[in-house]
Coordinates of C-alpha atoms in Angstrom, one line a residue:
X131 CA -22.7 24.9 -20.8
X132 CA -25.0 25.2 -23.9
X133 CA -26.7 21.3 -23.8
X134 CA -26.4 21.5 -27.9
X135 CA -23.1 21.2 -28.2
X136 CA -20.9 18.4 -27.5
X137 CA -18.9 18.6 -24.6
X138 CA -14.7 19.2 -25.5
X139 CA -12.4 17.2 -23.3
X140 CA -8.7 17.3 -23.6
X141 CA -6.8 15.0 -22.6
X142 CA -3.2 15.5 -20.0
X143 CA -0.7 12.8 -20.2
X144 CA -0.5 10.7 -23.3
X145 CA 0.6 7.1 -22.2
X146 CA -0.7 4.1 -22.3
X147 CA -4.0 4.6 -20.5
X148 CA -4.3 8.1 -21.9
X149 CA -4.0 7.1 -25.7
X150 CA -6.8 4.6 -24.7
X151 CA -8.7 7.8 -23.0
X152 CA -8.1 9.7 -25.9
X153 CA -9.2 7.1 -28.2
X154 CA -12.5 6.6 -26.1
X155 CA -13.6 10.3 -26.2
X156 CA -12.7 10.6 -29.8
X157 CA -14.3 7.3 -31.0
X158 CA -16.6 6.1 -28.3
X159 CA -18.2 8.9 -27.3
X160 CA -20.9 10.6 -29.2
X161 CA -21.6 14.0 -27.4
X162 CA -17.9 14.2 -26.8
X163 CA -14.7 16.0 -28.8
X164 CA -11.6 15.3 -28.4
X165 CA -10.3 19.2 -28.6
X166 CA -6.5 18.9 -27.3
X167 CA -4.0 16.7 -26.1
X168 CA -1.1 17.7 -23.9
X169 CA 2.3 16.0 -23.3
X170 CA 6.1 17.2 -22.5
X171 CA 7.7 14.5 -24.4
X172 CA 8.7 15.7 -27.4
X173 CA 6.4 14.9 -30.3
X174 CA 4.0 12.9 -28.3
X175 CA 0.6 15.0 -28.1
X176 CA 1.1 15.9 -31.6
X177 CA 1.5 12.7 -32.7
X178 CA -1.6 11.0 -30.4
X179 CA -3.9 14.1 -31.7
X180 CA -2.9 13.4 -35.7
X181 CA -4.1 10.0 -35.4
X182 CA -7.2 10.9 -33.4
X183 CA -8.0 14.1 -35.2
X184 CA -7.8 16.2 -32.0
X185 CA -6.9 20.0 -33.5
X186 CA -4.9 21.0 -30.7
X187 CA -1.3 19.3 -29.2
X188 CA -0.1 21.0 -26.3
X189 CA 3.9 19.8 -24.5
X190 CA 3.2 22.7 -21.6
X191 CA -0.1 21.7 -19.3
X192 CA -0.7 25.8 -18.7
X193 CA -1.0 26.3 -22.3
X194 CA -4.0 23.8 -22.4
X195 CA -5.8 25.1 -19.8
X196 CA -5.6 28.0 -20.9
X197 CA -8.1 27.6 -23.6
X198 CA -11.3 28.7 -22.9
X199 CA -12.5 26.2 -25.9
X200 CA -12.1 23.3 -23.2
X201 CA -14.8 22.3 -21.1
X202 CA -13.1 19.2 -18.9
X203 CA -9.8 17.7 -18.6
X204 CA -8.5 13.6 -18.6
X205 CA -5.6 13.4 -16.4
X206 CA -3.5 10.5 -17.0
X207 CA 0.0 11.6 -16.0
X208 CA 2.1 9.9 -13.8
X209 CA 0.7 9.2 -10.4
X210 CA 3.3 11.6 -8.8
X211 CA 1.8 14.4 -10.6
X212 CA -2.1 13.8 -10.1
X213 CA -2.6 16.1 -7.5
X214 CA -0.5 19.3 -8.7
X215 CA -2.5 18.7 -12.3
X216 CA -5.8 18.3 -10.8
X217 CA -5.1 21.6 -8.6
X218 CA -4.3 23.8 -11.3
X219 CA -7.2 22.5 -14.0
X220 CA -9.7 23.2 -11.4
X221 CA -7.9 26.4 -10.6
X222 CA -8.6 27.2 -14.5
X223 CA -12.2 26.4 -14.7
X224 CA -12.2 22.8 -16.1
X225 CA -14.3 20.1 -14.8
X226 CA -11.5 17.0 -13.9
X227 CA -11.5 13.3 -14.5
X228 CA -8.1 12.0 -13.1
X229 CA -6.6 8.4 -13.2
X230 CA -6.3 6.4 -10.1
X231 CA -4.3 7.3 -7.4
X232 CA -5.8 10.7 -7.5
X233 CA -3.2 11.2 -4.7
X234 CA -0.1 10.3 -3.1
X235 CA -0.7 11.3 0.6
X236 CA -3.9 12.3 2.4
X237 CA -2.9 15.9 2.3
X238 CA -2.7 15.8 -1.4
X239 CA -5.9 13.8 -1.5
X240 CA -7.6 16.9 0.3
X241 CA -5.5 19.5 -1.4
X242 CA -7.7 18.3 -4.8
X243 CA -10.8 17.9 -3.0
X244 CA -10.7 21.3 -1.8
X245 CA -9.7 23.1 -4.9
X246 CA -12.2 21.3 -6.7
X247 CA -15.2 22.3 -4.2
X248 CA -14.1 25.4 -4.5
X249 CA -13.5 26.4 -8.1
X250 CA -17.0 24.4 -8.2
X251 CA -16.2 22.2 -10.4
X252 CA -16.7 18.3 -11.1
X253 CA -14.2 16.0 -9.7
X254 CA -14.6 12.3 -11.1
X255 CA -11.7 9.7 -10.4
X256 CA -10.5 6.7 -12.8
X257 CA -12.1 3.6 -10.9
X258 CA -13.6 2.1 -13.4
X259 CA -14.5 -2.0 -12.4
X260 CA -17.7 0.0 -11.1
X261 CA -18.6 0.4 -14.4
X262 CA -17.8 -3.1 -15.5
X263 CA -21.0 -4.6 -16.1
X264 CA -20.8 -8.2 -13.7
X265 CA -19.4 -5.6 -10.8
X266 CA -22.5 -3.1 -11.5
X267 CA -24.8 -6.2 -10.8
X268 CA -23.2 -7.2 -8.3
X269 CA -23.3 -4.1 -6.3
X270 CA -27.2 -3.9 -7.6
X271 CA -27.6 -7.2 -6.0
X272 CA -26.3 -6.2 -2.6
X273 CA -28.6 -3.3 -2.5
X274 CA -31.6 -5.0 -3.2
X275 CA -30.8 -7.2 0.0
X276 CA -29.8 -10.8 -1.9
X277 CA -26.8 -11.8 -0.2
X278 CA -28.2 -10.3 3.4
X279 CA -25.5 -9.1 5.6
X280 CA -22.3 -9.0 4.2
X281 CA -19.4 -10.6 6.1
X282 CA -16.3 -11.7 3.8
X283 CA -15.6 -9.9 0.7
X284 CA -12.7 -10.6 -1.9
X285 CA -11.0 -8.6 -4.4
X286 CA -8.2 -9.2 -6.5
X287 CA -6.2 -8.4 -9.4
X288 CA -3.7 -10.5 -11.3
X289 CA -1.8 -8.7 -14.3
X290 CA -1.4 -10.9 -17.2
X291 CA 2.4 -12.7 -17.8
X292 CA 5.1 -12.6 -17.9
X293 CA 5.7 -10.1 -16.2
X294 CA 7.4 -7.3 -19.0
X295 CA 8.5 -4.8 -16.5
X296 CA 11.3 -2.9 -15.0
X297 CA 11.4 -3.2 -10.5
X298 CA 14.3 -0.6 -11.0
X299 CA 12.0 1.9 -12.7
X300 CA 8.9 1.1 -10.7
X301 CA 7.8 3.4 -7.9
X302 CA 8.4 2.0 -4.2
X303 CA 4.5 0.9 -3.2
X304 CA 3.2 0.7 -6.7
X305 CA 1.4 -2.6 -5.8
X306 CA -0.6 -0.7 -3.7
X307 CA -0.7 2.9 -4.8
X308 CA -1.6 1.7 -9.0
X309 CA -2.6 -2.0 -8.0
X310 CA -4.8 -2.8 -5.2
X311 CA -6.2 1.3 -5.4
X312 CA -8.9 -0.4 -7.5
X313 CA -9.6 -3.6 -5.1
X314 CA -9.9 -0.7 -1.8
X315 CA -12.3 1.0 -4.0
X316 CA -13.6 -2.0 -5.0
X317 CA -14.3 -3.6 -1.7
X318 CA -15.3 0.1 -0.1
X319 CA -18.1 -0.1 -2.8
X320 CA -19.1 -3.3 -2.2
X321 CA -19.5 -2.7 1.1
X322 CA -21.7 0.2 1.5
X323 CA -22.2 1.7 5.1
X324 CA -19.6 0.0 6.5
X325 CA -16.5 1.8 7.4
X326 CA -13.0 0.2 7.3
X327 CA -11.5 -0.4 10.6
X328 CA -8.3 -1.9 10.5
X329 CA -5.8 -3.0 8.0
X330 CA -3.0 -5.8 8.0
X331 CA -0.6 -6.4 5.1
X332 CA 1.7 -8.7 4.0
X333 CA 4.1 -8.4 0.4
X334 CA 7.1 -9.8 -0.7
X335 CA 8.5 -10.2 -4.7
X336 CA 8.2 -13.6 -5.6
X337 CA 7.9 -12.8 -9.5
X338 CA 11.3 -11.0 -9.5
X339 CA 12.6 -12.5 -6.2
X340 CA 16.0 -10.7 -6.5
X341 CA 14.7 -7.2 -6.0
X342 CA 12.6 -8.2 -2.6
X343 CA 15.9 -6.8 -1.1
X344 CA 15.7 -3.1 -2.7
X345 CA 12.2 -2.8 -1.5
X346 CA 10.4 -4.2 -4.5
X347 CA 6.7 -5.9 -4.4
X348 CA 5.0 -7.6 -6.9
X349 CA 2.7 -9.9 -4.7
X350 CA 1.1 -8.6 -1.3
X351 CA -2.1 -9.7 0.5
X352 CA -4.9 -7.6 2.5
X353 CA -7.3 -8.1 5.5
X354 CA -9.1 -5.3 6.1
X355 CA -11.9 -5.5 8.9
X356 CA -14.8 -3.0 9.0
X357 CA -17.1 -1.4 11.7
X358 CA -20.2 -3.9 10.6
X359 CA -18.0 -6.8 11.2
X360 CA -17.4 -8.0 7.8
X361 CA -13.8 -9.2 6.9
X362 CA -12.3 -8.4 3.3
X363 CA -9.0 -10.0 1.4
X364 CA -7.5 -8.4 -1.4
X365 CA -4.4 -10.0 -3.5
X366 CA -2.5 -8.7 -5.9
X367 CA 0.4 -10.1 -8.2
X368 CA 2.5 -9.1 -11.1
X369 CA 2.5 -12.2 -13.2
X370 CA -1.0 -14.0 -14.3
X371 CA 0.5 -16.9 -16.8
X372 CA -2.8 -17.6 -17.6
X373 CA -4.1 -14.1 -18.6
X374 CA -5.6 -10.8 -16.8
X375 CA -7.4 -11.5 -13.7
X376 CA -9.9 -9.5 -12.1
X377 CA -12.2 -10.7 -10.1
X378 CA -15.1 -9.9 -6.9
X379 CA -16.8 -12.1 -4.4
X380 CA -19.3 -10.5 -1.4
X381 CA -20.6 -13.2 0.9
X382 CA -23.2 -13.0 3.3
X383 CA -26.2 -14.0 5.7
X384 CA -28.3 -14.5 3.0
X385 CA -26.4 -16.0 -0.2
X386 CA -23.0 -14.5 -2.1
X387 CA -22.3 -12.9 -5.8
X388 CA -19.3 -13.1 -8.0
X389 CA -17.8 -11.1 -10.2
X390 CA -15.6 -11.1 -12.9
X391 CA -14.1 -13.8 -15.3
X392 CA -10.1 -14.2 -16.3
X393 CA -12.5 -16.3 -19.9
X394 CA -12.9 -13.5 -22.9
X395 CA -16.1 -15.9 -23.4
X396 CA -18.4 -18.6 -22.3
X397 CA -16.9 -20.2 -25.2
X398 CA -15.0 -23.2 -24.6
X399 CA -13.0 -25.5 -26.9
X400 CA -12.8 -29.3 -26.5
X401 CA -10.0 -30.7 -28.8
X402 CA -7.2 -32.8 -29.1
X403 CA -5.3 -31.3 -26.7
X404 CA -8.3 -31.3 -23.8
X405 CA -10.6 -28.4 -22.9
X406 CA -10.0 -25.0 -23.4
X407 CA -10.4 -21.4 -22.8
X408 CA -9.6 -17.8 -24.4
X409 CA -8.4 -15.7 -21.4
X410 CA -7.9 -11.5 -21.3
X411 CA -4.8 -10.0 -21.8
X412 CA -4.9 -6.3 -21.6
X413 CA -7.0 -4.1 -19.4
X414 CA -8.5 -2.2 -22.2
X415 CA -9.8 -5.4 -23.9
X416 CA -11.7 -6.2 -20.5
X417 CA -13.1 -3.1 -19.3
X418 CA -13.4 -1.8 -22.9
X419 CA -17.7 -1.1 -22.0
X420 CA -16.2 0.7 -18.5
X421 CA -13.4 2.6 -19.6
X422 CA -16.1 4.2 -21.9
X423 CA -18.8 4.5 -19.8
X424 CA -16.8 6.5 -16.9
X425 CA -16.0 8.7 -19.5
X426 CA -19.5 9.1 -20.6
X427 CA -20.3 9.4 -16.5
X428 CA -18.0 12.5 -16.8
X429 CA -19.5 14.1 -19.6
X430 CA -22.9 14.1 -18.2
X431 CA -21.0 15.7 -15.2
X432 CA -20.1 18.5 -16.7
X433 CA -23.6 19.0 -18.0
X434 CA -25.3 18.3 -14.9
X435 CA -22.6 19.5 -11.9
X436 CA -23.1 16.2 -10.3
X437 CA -20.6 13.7 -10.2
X438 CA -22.6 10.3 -9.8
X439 CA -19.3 8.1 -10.7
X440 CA -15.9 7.6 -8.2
X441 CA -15.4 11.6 -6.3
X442 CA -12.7 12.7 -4.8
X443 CA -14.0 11.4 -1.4
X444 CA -13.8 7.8 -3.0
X445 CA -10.2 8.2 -3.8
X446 CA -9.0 9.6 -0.8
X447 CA -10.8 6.4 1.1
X448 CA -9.0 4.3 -0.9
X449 CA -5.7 5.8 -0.4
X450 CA -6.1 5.7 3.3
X451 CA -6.1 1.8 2.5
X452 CA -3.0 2.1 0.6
X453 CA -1.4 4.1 2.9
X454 CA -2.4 1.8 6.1
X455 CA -0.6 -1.2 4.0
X456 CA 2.5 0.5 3.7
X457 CA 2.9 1.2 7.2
X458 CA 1.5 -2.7 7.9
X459 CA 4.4 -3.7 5.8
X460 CA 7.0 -1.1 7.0
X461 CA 6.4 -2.0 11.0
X462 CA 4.7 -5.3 10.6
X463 CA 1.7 -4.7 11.9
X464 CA -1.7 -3.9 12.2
X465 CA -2.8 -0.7 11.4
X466 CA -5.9 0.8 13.0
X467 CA -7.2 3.5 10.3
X468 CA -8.2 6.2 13.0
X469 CA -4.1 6.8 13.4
X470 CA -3.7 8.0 9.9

Protein backbone atom coordinates (compact mmCIF):
# COMPACT_ATOMS: atom_id res chain seq x y z
CA UNK A 1 0.00 0.00 0.00
CA UNK A 2 0.97 3.69 -0.79
CA UNK A 3 3.25 4.56 2.69
CA UNK A 4 1.45 8.31 2.44
CA UNK A 5 -1.68 7.39 3.34
CA UNK A 6 -2.93 6.21 6.57
CA UNK A 7 -3.75 2.87 6.78
CA UNK A 8 -8.08 2.13 7.01
CA UNK A 9 -8.99 -0.50 9.48
CA UNK A 10 -12.56 -1.55 10.07
CA UNK A 11 -13.51 -2.90 12.70
CA UNK A 12 -15.95 -6.62 12.96
CA UNK A 13 -17.88 -7.13 16.03
CA UNK A 14 -18.83 -4.08 18.07
CA UNK A 15 -18.89 -5.16 21.88
CA UNK A 16 -17.15 -4.36 24.58
CA UNK A 17 -13.59 -4.89 23.47
CA UNK A 18 -14.42 -3.88 19.94
CA UNK A 19 -15.85 -0.32 20.87
CA UNK A 20 -12.54 -0.03 22.88
CA UNK A 21 -10.69 -1.20 19.38
CA UNK A 22 -12.67 1.09 17.53
CA UNK A 23 -12.07 3.84 19.83
CA UNK A 24 -8.17 3.10 19.72
CA UNK A 25 -7.77 3.26 15.88
CA UNK A 26 -10.02 6.25 15.70
CA UNK A 27 -8.37 8.20 18.61
CA UNK A 28 -5.13 6.60 19.39
CA UNK A 29 -3.78 6.00 16.33
CA UNK A 30 -2.25 8.58 14.13
CA UNK A 31 -1.56 6.79 10.72
CA UNK A 32 -4.72 4.95 11.23
CA UNK A 33 -8.66 5.50 10.02
CA UNK A 34 -11.29 4.06 11.34
CA UNK A 35 -13.22 3.51 7.69
CA UNK A 36 -16.18 0.99 8.82
CA UNK A 37 -17.64 -0.87 11.42
CA UNK A 38 -19.64 -3.96 11.06
CA UNK A 39 -22.32 -5.62 13.43
CA UNK A 40 -25.67 -7.70 13.01
CA UNK A 41 -27.39 -6.29 15.89
CA UNK A 42 -29.55 -3.97 14.79
CA UNK A 43 -28.38 -0.36 15.12
CA UNK A 44 -25.10 -1.22 16.62
CA UNK A 45 -22.30 -0.44 13.98
CA UNK A 46 -24.19 2.59 13.10
CA UNK A 47 -24.41 3.77 16.24
CA UNK A 48 -20.48 2.86 17.39
CA UNK A 49 -19.32 4.57 13.93
CA UNK A 50 -21.55 8.02 14.66
CA UNK A 51 -19.79 8.54 17.78
CA UNK A 52 -16.44 7.65 16.32
CA UNK A 53 -16.86 9.31 13.00
CA UNK A 54 -16.20 6.05 11.09
CA UNK A 55 -18.24 6.81 7.49
CA UNK A 56 -19.18 3.43 6.97
CA UNK A 57 -21.66 0.89 9.30
CA UNK A 58 -22.03 -2.41 7.93
CA UNK A 59 -24.80 -5.38 9.93
CA UNK A 60 -23.63 -8.08 7.02
CA UNK A 61 -19.58 -8.95 7.48
CA UNK A 62 -19.56 -9.77 3.35
CA UNK A 63 -20.65 -6.26 2.66
CA UNK A 64 -17.52 -4.88 4.60
CA UNK A 65 -15.17 -6.87 3.05
CA UNK A 66 -16.15 -6.16 0.20
CA UNK A 67 -14.86 -2.70 0.00
CA UNK A 68 -11.79 -2.40 -1.65
CA UNK A 69 -11.36 1.11 0.56
CA UNK A 70 -10.29 -1.27 3.55
CA UNK A 71 -6.82 -2.23 4.07
CA UNK A 72 -7.10 -4.53 7.40
CA UNK A 73 -9.73 -5.90 9.54
CA UNK A 74 -10.34 -5.93 13.80
CA UNK A 75 -12.13 -9.00 14.65
CA UNK A 76 -13.79 -8.96 17.91
CA UNK A 77 -16.79 -11.13 17.48
CA UNK A 78 -17.65 -13.83 19.56
CA UNK A 79 -14.97 -16.44 20.14
CA UNK A 80 -17.27 -19.06 18.31
CA UNK A 81 -16.99 -17.07 15.18
CA UNK A 82 -13.15 -16.16 15.09
CA UNK A 83 -12.15 -18.59 12.75
CA UNK A 84 -15.02 -18.46 9.97
CA UNK A 85 -14.41 -14.38 10.16
CA UNK A 86 -10.79 -14.60 9.92
CA UNK A 87 -11.10 -17.21 6.84
CA UNK A 88 -13.23 -15.16 4.81
CA UNK A 89 -11.30 -11.56 5.47
CA UNK A 90 -8.18 -13.16 4.35
CA UNK A 91 -10.11 -14.86 1.55
CA UNK A 92 -11.01 -11.02 0.53
CA UNK A 93 -7.62 -9.48 0.69
CA UNK A 94 -7.58 -7.83 4.14
CA UNK A 95 -4.74 -8.07 6.42
CA UNK A 96 -6.42 -9.63 10.04
CA UNK A 97 -5.99 -8.66 13.63
CA UNK A 98 -8.39 -11.04 15.63
CA UNK A 99 -9.24 -11.21 19.41
CA UNK A 100 -8.02 -14.03 21.53
CA UNK A 101 -9.07 -17.26 21.08
CA UNK A 102 -8.21 -16.99 17.50
CA UNK A 103 -9.69 -20.56 17.55
CA UNK A 104 -11.86 -23.03 19.10
CA UNK A 105 -10.12 -26.34 18.02
CA UNK A 106 -6.68 -27.06 16.52
CA UNK A 107 -8.26 -27.58 13.19
CA UNK A 108 -9.76 -24.22 13.23
CA UNK A 109 -6.54 -22.80 14.58
CA UNK A 110 -4.83 -24.17 11.28
CA UNK A 111 -7.80 -23.56 9.08
CA UNK A 112 -6.80 -19.53 9.68
CA UNK A 113 -3.26 -20.14 9.53
CA UNK A 114 -3.48 -21.54 6.28
CA UNK A 115 -5.79 -19.21 4.66
CA UNK A 116 -3.90 -16.42 5.83
CA UNK A 117 -0.42 -17.80 4.35
CA UNK A 118 -2.01 -18.19 1.57
CA UNK A 119 -4.03 -15.14 0.61
CA UNK A 120 -0.56 -13.65 1.92
CA UNK A 121 -1.76 -11.68 4.14
CA UNK A 122 -0.84 -10.52 7.84
CA UNK A 123 -2.26 -12.50 10.61
CA UNK A 124 -1.81 -10.68 14.16
CA UNK A 125 -3.73 -12.13 17.24
CA UNK A 126 -5.23 -9.99 20.37
CA UNK A 127 -2.46 -10.97 23.16
CA UNK A 128 -1.75 -7.99 24.25
CA UNK A 129 0.03 -8.17 28.14
CA UNK A 130 3.13 -8.45 25.61
CA UNK A 131 2.68 -5.11 24.95
CA UNK A 132 2.17 -4.03 28.51
CA UNK A 133 5.19 -2.24 29.37
CA UNK A 134 6.48 -4.20 33.04
CA UNK A 135 5.77 -7.67 30.83
CA UNK A 136 7.91 -6.09 27.72
CA UNK A 137 10.86 -5.72 30.33
CA UNK A 138 10.42 -8.48 31.68
CA UNK A 139 10.76 -10.59 28.73
CA UNK A 140 13.77 -8.02 27.74
CA UNK A 141 15.27 -9.15 30.98
CA UNK A 142 15.12 -12.82 30.30
CA UNK A 143 16.81 -12.33 26.96
CA UNK A 144 19.63 -10.53 28.09
CA UNK A 145 20.40 -13.54 30.46
CA UNK A 146 19.37 -11.87 34.14
CA UNK A 147 17.47 -14.38 35.70
CA UNK A 148 19.74 -17.33 34.11
CA UNK A 149 17.83 -20.49 33.44
CA UNK A 150 14.43 -20.32 33.98
CA UNK A 151 12.74 -22.95 36.09
CA UNK A 152 9.20 -21.81 37.72
CA UNK A 153 7.13 -19.27 36.06
CA UNK A 154 3.65 -17.85 37.21
CA UNK A 155 0.87 -16.24 35.52
CA UNK A 156 -2.33 -15.26 36.57
CA UNK A 157 -5.37 -13.27 36.09
CA UNK A 158 -8.03 -12.21 38.59
CA UNK A 159 -11.07 -10.26 37.10
CA UNK A 160 -12.15 -7.50 39.29
CA UNK A 161 -15.53 -8.11 41.75
CA UNK A 162 -18.14 -8.94 42.17
CA UNK A 163 -18.45 -10.98 39.83
CA UNK A 164 -21.52 -9.29 37.32
CA UNK A 165 -21.98 -12.17 35.15
CA UNK A 166 -24.38 -14.75 33.90
CA UNK A 167 -22.80 -18.91 34.29
CA UNK A 168 -26.03 -19.71 32.27
CA UNK A 169 -24.97 -17.60 29.37
CA UNK A 170 -21.31 -18.25 29.65
CA UNK A 171 -19.65 -20.69 27.25
CA UNK A 172 -18.62 -24.21 28.76
CA UNK A 173 -14.55 -23.67 29.18
CA UNK A 174 -14.49 -19.97 29.02
CA UNK A 175 -12.04 -19.87 31.91
CA UNK A 176 -9.77 -21.25 29.71
CA UNK A 177 -10.68 -20.53 26.18
CA UNK A 178 -11.17 -16.26 27.06
CA UNK A 179 -9.24 -16.47 30.49
CA UNK A 180 -6.05 -18.24 30.99
CA UNK A 181 -5.54 -17.97 26.70
CA UNK A 182 -3.57 -14.93 27.77
CA UNK A 183 -1.54 -16.59 30.85
CA UNK A 184 -0.51 -19.80 28.05
CA UNK A 185 0.57 -17.07 25.81
CA UNK A 186 1.95 -15.39 28.56
CA UNK A 187 4.03 -18.05 30.07
CA UNK A 188 4.95 -19.59 26.29
CA UNK A 189 6.53 -16.10 25.81
CA UNK A 190 8.15 -15.95 28.83
CA UNK A 191 9.69 -18.91 28.23
CA UNK A 192 11.37 -18.82 24.95
CA UNK A 193 12.90 -22.18 23.45
CA UNK A 194 11.24 -24.19 25.66
CA UNK A 195 8.43 -26.29 24.52
CA UNK A 196 5.44 -27.30 26.82
CA UNK A 197 5.37 -30.83 27.76
CA UNK A 198 2.70 -31.75 29.81
CA UNK A 199 -0.32 -30.13 31.35
CA UNK A 200 -2.45 -30.86 34.60
CA UNK A 201 -5.55 -28.97 35.54
CA UNK A 202 -7.77 -28.52 38.24
CA UNK A 203 -11.27 -26.02 38.34
CA UNK A 204 -14.18 -25.92 40.20
CA UNK A 205 -16.79 -22.67 40.81
CA UNK A 206 -16.27 -21.45 44.04
CA UNK A 207 -17.60 -17.80 43.09
CA UNK A 208 -20.98 -19.06 42.01
CA UNK A 209 -20.74 -22.53 43.72
CA UNK A 210 -24.33 -23.57 42.62
CA UNK A 211 -23.53 -23.95 38.96
CA UNK A 212 -20.22 -26.26 39.61
CA UNK A 213 -22.95 -28.94 38.92
CA UNK A 214 -23.87 -27.73 35.21
CA UNK A 215 -20.32 -27.69 34.27
CA UNK A 216 -19.48 -24.09 35.23
CA UNK A 217 -15.83 -22.78 36.25
CA UNK A 218 -14.90 -19.67 37.51
CA UNK A 219 -11.53 -20.66 39.38
CA UNK A 220 -9.09 -23.38 37.89
CA UNK A 221 -5.28 -23.87 38.43
CA UNK A 222 -2.42 -24.95 35.90
CA UNK A 223 0.96 -26.85 35.98
CA UNK A 224 2.34 -27.02 32.89
CA UNK A 225 6.04 -28.66 32.58
CA UNK A 226 8.26 -27.99 29.66
CA UNK A 227 11.11 -29.83 27.70
CA UNK A 228 13.92 -27.45 29.49
CA UNK A 229 12.62 -28.57 32.84
CA UNK A 230 11.04 -25.51 34.02
CA UNK A 231 7.62 -25.74 35.89
CA UNK A 232 4.83 -23.04 35.27
CA UNK A 233 1.39 -22.19 37.36
CA UNK A 234 -1.23 -20.34 36.02
CA UNK A 235 -4.57 -19.30 38.18
CA UNK A 236 -7.40 -17.83 37.17
CA UNK A 237 -10.74 -16.58 39.10
CA UNK A 238 -13.80 -14.72 38.38
CA UNK A 239 -14.10 -12.44 41.42
CA UNK A 240 -10.98 -10.08 42.48
CA UNK A 241 -12.71 -7.98 45.53
CA UNK A 242 -9.86 -5.99 45.58
CA UNK A 243 -9.72 -4.92 41.84
CA UNK A 244 -8.14 -6.38 38.37
CA UNK A 245 -5.31 -8.63 38.81
CA UNK A 246 -2.81 -9.40 36.38
CA UNK A 247 0.29 -10.34 37.14
CA UNK A 248 3.94 -12.38 35.98
CA UNK A 249 6.84 -13.95 37.84
CA UNK A 250 9.95 -15.99 35.89
CA UNK A 251 12.33 -17.42 38.34
CA UNK A 252 15.60 -18.78 37.72
CA UNK A 253 19.33 -19.87 38.20
CA UNK A 254 20.43 -16.60 38.16
CA UNK A 255 17.82 -14.13 39.92
CA UNK A 256 13.69 -13.67 39.08
CA UNK A 257 11.50 -10.59 37.53
CA UNK A 258 7.93 -9.56 38.26
CA UNK A 259 5.43 -8.24 36.50
CA UNK A 260 2.44 -6.47 36.82
CA UNK A 261 0.68 -4.59 39.72
CA UNK A 262 -3.29 -4.95 40.91
CA UNK A 263 -2.02 -0.58 42.33
CA UNK A 264 -3.21 2.10 39.51
CA UNK A 265 -0.10 3.88 41.25
CA UNK A 266 2.92 3.93 43.46
CA UNK A 267 0.74 6.24 45.23
CA UNK A 268 -0.30 5.32 48.53
CA UNK A 269 -2.54 6.98 51.12
CA UNK A 270 -2.03 6.88 54.89
CA UNK A 271 -5.10 8.15 56.75
CA UNK A 272 -7.42 7.65 59.38
CA UNK A 273 -8.60 4.61 58.33
CA UNK A 274 -4.78 2.92 57.82
CA UNK A 275 -2.80 2.63 54.56
CA UNK A 276 -4.11 2.58 51.28
CA UNK A 277 -4.17 1.89 47.74
CA UNK A 278 -6.06 2.71 44.31
CA UNK A 279 -6.45 -0.67 42.54
CA UNK A 280 -7.58 -1.31 38.52
CA UNK A 281 -10.80 -2.12 37.65
CA UNK A 282 -11.33 -2.60 33.96
CA UNK A 283 -8.93 -4.09 31.51
CA UNK A 284 -8.95 -1.18 29.25
CA UNK A 285 -7.80 1.18 32.05
CA UNK A 286 -4.74 -1.23 32.60
CA UNK A 287 -3.54 -2.14 29.30
CA UNK A 288 -4.72 1.16 27.88
CA UNK A 289 -0.56 1.79 26.45
CA UNK A 290 -0.98 -2.16 25.05
CA UNK A 291 -4.25 -2.29 23.66
CA UNK A 292 -2.91 0.70 21.47
CA UNK A 293 0.24 -0.39 20.82
CA UNK A 294 -0.91 -3.96 19.31
CA UNK A 295 -2.92 -2.04 17.22
CA UNK A 296 -0.17 0.22 16.09
CA UNK A 297 2.03 -3.39 15.71
CA UNK A 298 -0.72 -4.24 13.18
CA UNK A 299 -0.62 -1.23 11.25
CA UNK A 300 2.98 -1.34 10.66
CA UNK A 301 2.07 -4.97 9.48
CA UNK A 302 0.16 -4.10 6.84
CA UNK A 303 2.83 -1.76 5.66
CA UNK A 304 5.67 -3.98 6.10
CA UNK A 305 4.06 -7.81 5.50
CA UNK A 306 5.69 -8.84 8.70
CA UNK A 307 3.80 -9.58 11.63
CA UNK A 308 6.41 -8.87 14.59
CA UNK A 309 3.35 -9.04 17.38
CA UNK A 310 1.28 -12.45 18.58
CA UNK A 311 0.87 -14.82 14.81
CA UNK A 312 -1.30 -17.23 14.22
CA UNK A 313 1.31 -19.83 15.37
CA UNK A 314 1.21 -18.14 18.88
CA UNK A 315 -2.47 -18.67 19.22
CA UNK A 316 -2.75 -21.98 18.12
CA UNK A 317 0.17 -22.86 20.95
CA UNK A 318 -1.90 -21.40 23.35
CA UNK A 319 -4.93 -23.12 22.51
CA UNK A 320 -3.24 -26.44 22.63
CA UNK A 321 -2.84 -25.39 26.43
CA UNK A 322 -6.43 -24.69 26.61
CA UNK A 323 -7.40 -27.62 25.08
CA UNK A 324 -4.92 -30.03 27.21
CA UNK A 325 -6.91 -28.40 30.47
CA UNK A 326 -10.12 -29.37 29.35
CA UNK A 327 -9.31 -32.85 28.85
CA UNK A 328 -7.17 -32.67 32.41
CA UNK A 329 -10.36 -31.62 33.90
CA UNK A 330 -12.80 -33.90 31.82
CA UNK A 331 -10.61 -37.31 32.73
CA UNK A 332 -8.63 -36.06 35.65
CA UNK A 333 -5.56 -36.29 34.46
CA UNK A 334 -2.41 -35.40 33.04
CA UNK A 335 -2.28 -34.65 29.70
CA UNK A 336 0.89 -35.10 27.72
CA UNK A 337 0.64 -32.42 24.70
CA UNK A 338 2.15 -34.83 21.97
CA UNK A 339 -1.62 -36.70 22.16
CA UNK A 340 -3.40 -33.67 20.99
Amino acid sequence: MPAHRPVNLALIGAGRIGSFHAESVARRLVDANLLAVADPAPGAAEKLAAALDAPKAYTSVSELLANPEIDGVIIATPARFHTSVVVEAARAGKAVFCEKPMALTLGEADEAIAETKSAKVPLQVGFNRRWDQAFYEGRAAIDAGKVGSVQLLRSLTRDPGPYGGNPEKTPLWTIFYETLIHDFDTLLWLNPKATPIEVTAIADALVVPDFARKGFHDTAVVTIRFDNGSIAVAEANFCAMYGYDIRGEVFGSGGMVTMGDVRRSSMTLYDKNGVSNDTWRRDTDHFVHGYTAQLASFVDAIRTGSVTGPTGEDARNALAIALACITSITERRTIQLSSL
